[in-house]
Tab-separated table of C-alpha atoms in Angstrom:
chain	number	residue	atom	x	y	z
A	1	MET	CA	0.000	0.000	0.000
A	2	ARG	CA	1.384	3.386	-1.024
A	3	ILE	CA	0.322	6.570	0.773
A	4	ALA	CA	1.337	10.038	-0.361
A	5	THR	CA	0.862	13.643	0.674
A	6	TRP	CA	1.105	16.687	-1.566
A	7	ASN	CA	0.406	20.364	-1.094
A	8	VAL	CA	-0.960	20.906	-4.596
A	9	ASN	CA	-1.311	24.700	-4.351
A	10	SER	CA	-4.664	24.872	-6.191
A	11	ILE	CA	-6.108	21.605	-7.427
A	12	ARG	CA	-8.062	23.254	-10.225
A	13	ALA	CA	-4.855	24.661	-11.688
A	14	ARG	CA	-2.967	21.392	-11.294
A	15	VAL	CA	-5.458	18.549	-11.554
A	16	ASP	CA	-3.849	17.204	-14.738
A	17	ARG	CA	-0.407	17.149	-13.133
A	18	VAL	CA	-1.740	15.480	-9.996
A	19	THR	CA	-3.735	12.763	-11.743
A	20	ASP	CA	-0.932	12.103	-14.232
A	21	TRP	CA	1.475	11.591	-11.339
A	22	LEU	CA	-1.009	9.411	-9.465
A	23	GLU	CA	-1.225	7.086	-12.418
A	24	ARG	CA	2.549	6.925	-12.886
A	25	ALA	CA	3.371	6.612	-9.177
A	26	ASP	CA	0.902	3.813	-8.466
A	27	VAL	CA	-0.279	5.569	-5.297
A	28	ASP	CA	-3.207	4.068	-3.394
A	29	VAL	CA	-4.033	7.028	-1.150
A	30	LEU	CA	-3.181	10.674	-1.756
A	31	ALA	CA	-3.751	13.368	0.866
A	32	MET	CA	-3.830	16.853	-0.620
A	33	GLN	CA	-3.520	20.273	0.970
A	34	GLU	CA	-4.123	23.830	-0.173
A	35	THR	CA	-6.713	22.777	-2.729
A	36	LYS	CA	-7.977	26.382	-2.767
A	37	CYS	CA	-11.571	25.659	-3.697
A	38	SER	CA	-14.963	24.945	-2.217
A	39	ASP	CA	-16.394	21.429	-2.203
A	40	ASP	CA	-18.556	22.025	-5.281
A	41	GLN	CA	-15.545	23.352	-7.221
A	42	PHE	CA	-13.292	20.346	-6.615
A	43	PRO	CA	-12.538	18.495	-9.911
A	44	THR	CA	-13.662	15.059	-8.787
A	45	MET	CA	-14.222	13.362	-12.132
A	46	PRO	CA	-10.574	13.032	-13.250
A	47	PHE	CA	-9.886	11.127	-10.023
A	48	VAL	CA	-12.967	8.939	-10.453
A	49	ALA	CA	-11.839	8.118	-13.980
A	50	LEU	CA	-8.671	6.645	-12.469
A	51	GLY	CA	-10.612	4.595	-9.923
A	52	TYR	CA	-10.271	6.880	-6.901
A	53	ASP	CA	-12.937	7.928	-4.429
A	54	VAL	CA	-12.468	11.482	-3.197
A	55	VAL	CA	-13.475	13.414	-0.086
A	56	HIS	CA	-12.768	17.115	0.195
A	57	CYS	CA	-13.174	19.913	2.702
A	58	GLY	CA	-13.024	23.441	1.339
A	59	PHE	CA	-15.026	26.569	2.007
A	60	ASN	CA	-13.492	29.148	-0.322
A	61	GLN	CA	-10.315	29.953	-2.245
A	62	TRP	CA	-8.130	29.514	0.855
A	63	ASN	CA	-6.741	26.373	2.479
A	64	GLY	CA	-8.613	23.176	1.592
A	65	VAL	CA	-7.780	19.512	2.231
A	66	ALA	CA	-8.698	16.324	0.399
A	67	ILE	CA	-8.101	12.581	0.329
A	68	ALA	CA	-8.225	10.434	-2.806
A	69	SER	CA	-8.231	6.659	-2.333
A	70	ARG	CA	-8.581	3.627	-4.542
A	71	VAL	CA	-8.701	1.288	-1.516
A	72	GLY	CA	-11.838	2.680	0.104
A	73	ILE	CA	-12.798	5.722	2.164
A	74	ASP	CA	-14.711	5.217	5.400
A	75	ASP	CA	-15.508	7.120	8.598
A	76	VAL	CA	-14.820	10.562	7.160
A	77	HIS	CA	-14.329	13.395	9.660
A	78	VAL	CA	-13.874	17.079	8.960
A	79	GLY	CA	-11.596	18.496	11.647
A	80	PHE	CA	-10.264	16.778	14.755
A	81	ASP	CA	-11.665	17.081	18.264
A	82	GLY	CA	-10.543	20.307	19.916
A	83	GLN	CA	-9.297	21.878	16.684
A	84	PRO	CA	-9.061	25.650	17.211
A	85	THR	CA	-10.691	28.109	14.854
A	86	TRP	CA	-9.305	31.329	13.459
A	87	SER	CA	-11.277	34.499	14.205
A	88	ASP	CA	-14.375	32.494	15.081
A	89	SER	CA	-14.549	30.937	11.614
A	90	ALA	CA	-13.943	27.385	10.479
A	91	GLU	CA	-10.967	26.645	8.234
A	92	ALA	CA	-10.472	23.652	5.966
A	93	ARG	CA	-7.268	22.351	7.536
A	94	ALA	CA	-7.899	18.772	8.698
A	95	LEU	CA	-9.696	15.854	7.080
A	96	GLY	CA	-9.604	12.264	8.305
A	97	ALA	CA	-10.683	9.013	6.647
A	98	THR	CA	-9.959	5.322	7.016
A	99	CYS	CA	-8.461	3.759	3.896
A	100	ASN	CA	-7.880	0.011	3.899
A	101	GLY	CA	-7.484	-0.024	7.676
A	102	VAL	CA	-5.218	3.040	7.893
A	103	ARG	CA	-6.553	6.204	9.472
A	104	VAL	CA	-5.238	8.982	7.223
A	105	TRP	CA	-5.362	12.624	8.289
A	106	SER	CA	-4.680	15.246	5.638
A	107	LEU	CA	-3.371	18.251	7.571
A	108	TYR	CA	-2.609	21.804	6.534
A	109	VAL	CA	-1.034	23.371	9.604
A	110	PRO	CA	-1.476	27.161	9.917
A	111	ASN	CA	1.425	29.150	8.502
A	112	GLY	CA	1.940	31.460	11.470
A	113	ARG	CA	2.781	34.430	9.213
A	114	THR	CA	5.199	36.275	11.534
A	115	VAL	CA	6.294	35.600	15.103
A	116	ASP	CA	4.445	38.659	16.404
A	117	ASP	CA	1.214	37.922	14.521
A	118	PRO	CA	-1.839	36.411	16.286
A	119	HIS	CA	-1.759	33.709	13.614
A	120	TYR	CA	1.491	32.455	15.146
A	121	THR	CA	-0.231	31.881	18.496
A	122	TYR	CA	-3.092	30.207	16.653
A	123	LYS	CA	-0.593	27.901	14.960
A	124	LEU	CA	0.894	26.797	18.277
A	125	GLU	CA	-2.557	26.258	19.778
A	126	TRP	CA	-3.586	24.245	16.723
A	127	LEU	CA	-0.558	21.982	17.030
A	128	ALA	CA	-1.061	21.522	20.775
A	129	ALA	CA	-4.670	20.495	20.185
A	130	LEU	CA	-3.592	18.023	17.500
A	131	ARG	CA	-1.005	16.524	19.860
A	132	ASP	CA	-3.542	16.070	22.649
A	133	THR	CA	-6.174	14.556	20.372
A	134	ALA	CA	-3.738	12.264	18.567
A	135	ARG	CA	-2.322	11.057	21.872
A	136	GLY	CA	-5.880	10.253	22.911
A	137	TRP	CA	-6.378	8.119	19.815
A	138	LEU	CA	-3.412	5.953	20.802
A	139	THR	CA	-4.528	5.771	24.410
A	140	ALA	CA	-7.864	4.439	23.226
A	141	ASP	CA	-6.228	1.995	20.778
A	142	PRO	CA	-2.435	1.516	21.022
A	143	LYS	CA	-2.523	-0.656	17.899
A	144	ALA	CA	-4.268	1.933	15.748
A	145	GLN	CA	-2.686	2.531	12.351
A	146	ILE	CA	-2.693	6.318	11.969
A	147	ALA	CA	-0.907	8.537	9.455
A	148	LEU	CA	-0.714	12.267	10.190
A	149	VAL	CA	0.323	13.666	6.838
A	150	GLY	CA	0.567	16.995	5.124
A	151	ASP	CA	2.095	20.437	5.079
A	152	TRP	CA	3.246	21.143	8.629
A	153	ASN	CA	4.745	24.566	7.914
A	154	ILE	CA	7.628	23.676	10.258
A	155	ALA	CA	11.242	22.805	9.503
A	156	PRO	CA	12.059	20.704	12.599
A	157	THR	CA	15.857	20.865	12.357
A	158	ASP	CA	18.504	23.178	10.942
A	159	GLU	CA	19.152	20.605	8.213
A	160	ASP	CA	15.620	21.180	6.975
A	161	VAL	CA	16.317	24.685	5.643
A	162	TRP	CA	18.806	25.814	3.038
A	163	SER	CA	20.045	28.650	5.256
A	164	VAL	CA	19.570	28.951	8.998
A	165	GLU	CA	20.719	32.559	8.824
A	166	PHE	CA	18.153	33.417	6.137
A	167	TYR	CA	15.247	32.147	8.272
A	168	LYS	CA	16.504	33.207	11.692
A	169	ASP	CA	13.776	35.828	12.233
A	170	SER	CA	11.026	33.882	10.472
A	171	THR	CA	8.326	31.435	11.401
A	172	HIS	CA	8.729	27.721	10.596
A	173	VAL	CA	12.036	27.475	12.486
A	174	THR	CA	11.370	29.069	15.883
A	175	PRO	CA	11.965	27.008	19.036
A	176	PRO	CA	8.243	26.972	20.006
A	177	GLU	CA	7.239	25.654	16.577
A	178	ARG	CA	9.934	23.013	16.620
A	179	ALA	CA	8.949	22.040	20.150
A	180	ALA	CA	5.332	21.687	19.035
A	181	PHE	CA	6.386	19.344	16.230
A	182	SER	CA	8.620	17.354	18.595
A	183	ALA	CA	5.730	17.028	21.052
A	184	ILE	CA	3.708	15.181	18.417
A	185	VAL	CA	6.675	12.903	17.722
A	186	ASP	CA	6.985	12.353	21.481
A	187	ALA	CA	3.317	11.365	21.506
A	188	GLN	CA	4.509	8.309	19.500
A	189	PHE	CA	4.048	9.601	15.973
A	190	ALA	CA	7.346	8.984	14.206
A	191	ASP	CA	8.665	10.738	11.129
A	192	VAL	CA	8.614	7.632	8.939
A	193	VAL	CA	10.152	9.337	5.892
A	194	ARG	CA	13.394	10.682	7.353
A	195	PRO	CA	15.081	7.274	7.862
A	196	PHE	CA	14.807	6.703	4.102
A	197	THR	CA	15.799	10.258	3.115
A	198	PRO	CA	18.748	11.182	5.345
A	199	GLY	CA	21.051	14.153	5.155
A	200	PRO	CA	20.789	17.860	4.421
A	201	ALA	CA	19.241	19.462	1.319
A	202	VAL	CA	16.347	16.992	1.246
A	203	TYR	CA	13.547	19.503	0.854
A	204	THR	CA	9.845	19.380	0.009
A	205	TYR	CA	9.168	23.076	-0.685
A	206	TRP	CA	10.845	25.771	-2.767
A	207	ASP	CA	9.491	29.288	-3.207
A	208	TYR	CA	8.552	30.343	-6.721
A	209	THR	CA	10.637	33.513	-6.557
A	210	GLN	CA	14.348	34.215	-7.088
A	211	LEU	CA	15.076	30.845	-8.725
A	212	ALA	CA	14.805	29.113	-5.366
A	213	PHE	CA	14.328	25.635	-6.849
A	214	PRO	CA	17.288	25.530	-9.252
A	215	LYS	CA	19.451	27.165	-6.581
A	216	GLY	CA	18.479	24.514	-4.021
A	217	ARG	CA	16.990	27.044	-1.610
A	218	GLY	CA	14.276	24.919	-0.085
A	219	MET	CA	12.700	23.739	3.148
A	220	ARG	CA	11.556	20.381	4.427
A	221	ILE	CA	8.069	21.088	5.777
A	222	ASP	CA	5.901	18.223	4.437
A	223	PHE	CA	5.862	15.107	6.600
A	224	ILE	CA	4.225	11.759	7.203
A	225	LEU	CA	4.099	10.920	10.909
A	226	GLY	CA	3.019	7.393	11.742
A	227	SER	CA	1.693	5.703	14.857
A	228	PRO	CA	3.770	2.766	16.173
A	229	ALA	CA	1.631	0.177	14.396
A	230	LEU	CA	1.905	2.064	11.117
A	231	ALA	CA	5.590	2.921	11.441
A	232	GLN	CA	6.592	-0.714	11.693
A	233	ARG	CA	4.949	-1.369	8.312
A	234	VAL	CA	6.957	1.258	6.404
A	235	THR	CA	9.385	-0.356	3.963
A	236	HIS	CA	10.252	2.628	1.779
A	237	ALA	CA	9.753	6.383	1.583
A	238	GLU	CA	10.738	9.120	-0.821
A	239	ILE	CA	10.396	12.800	-1.649
A	240	VAL	CA	9.487	13.072	-5.326
A	241	ARG	CA	11.578	16.103	-6.154
A	242	GLU	CA	11.062	15.697	-9.903
A	243	GLU	CA	7.452	16.849	-9.557
A	244	ARG	CA	8.653	20.332	-8.625
A	245	LYS	CA	9.982	20.639	-12.174
A	246	GLY	CA	8.180	21.271	-15.443
A	247	LYS	CA	5.307	23.501	-16.449
A	248	ALA	CA	3.243	25.181	-13.720
A	249	PRO	CA	4.294	22.950	-10.808
A	250	SER	CA	3.178	23.243	-7.224
A	251	ASP	CA	5.810	24.801	-4.994
A	252	HIS	CA	5.785	21.562	-2.986
A	253	ALA	CA	6.854	18.025	-3.946
A	254	PRO	CA	4.917	14.863	-3.116
A	255	VAL	CA	6.076	12.678	-0.233
A	256	VAL	CA	5.395	8.921	-0.411
A	257	VAL	CA	5.596	5.951	1.936
A	258	GLU	CA	5.183	2.305	1.104
A	259	LEU	CA	3.673	-0.117	3.617
A	260	SER	CA	4.225	-3.850	3.811
């Protein structure tokens, strides 16, 4: 079973790229983030034509999360228990579904904007709520197979950014954000991709501006975190850097794990 995550940065603009890759990559379940459309605007039919069922949560042109699966979609939930809201309004940032026995959560963690912005506090609260809820899932069922996947908007280590100096006053690398990510790992959700993609300069995101991609100026901010029962099934993982190339790509690359 192959599970992938991809911040597609507008599914309507990139549906052909996404479905073409799905077919070539032989992926069973794809979690998408930043779909940037409402539910009635999501281009479902190209996925159906390939044999995928799709669930989507989107309210407007911002955010948006989806899951496409060719191995079934059951027990769909929009948002996790305790998920904070922003300015008293719901955001499409978390979508869960069970696919062939694996509980997949497509997550688009708040950006944080700047360290002195209220959105930064919201980001930390959002991550703390996710940690508490996810820990509760494992308390209830230690053998649960859970994949927390998506765009985390955090580079957990210095190796995960092309220049520590460049980002020193920015979000994504601050100690509180990194601590929030580590707290989820400490709640027994392991980064199941890193063991297969070691070393520096293994990024998942490159800005569109200033030739960031060809210059290698990226960040590693897209992750698949697995519960103990899921982690022990992982036999391979990769960051598909090639999908950042070509015509009108997303600024993120897909991340894939293979389960025994």
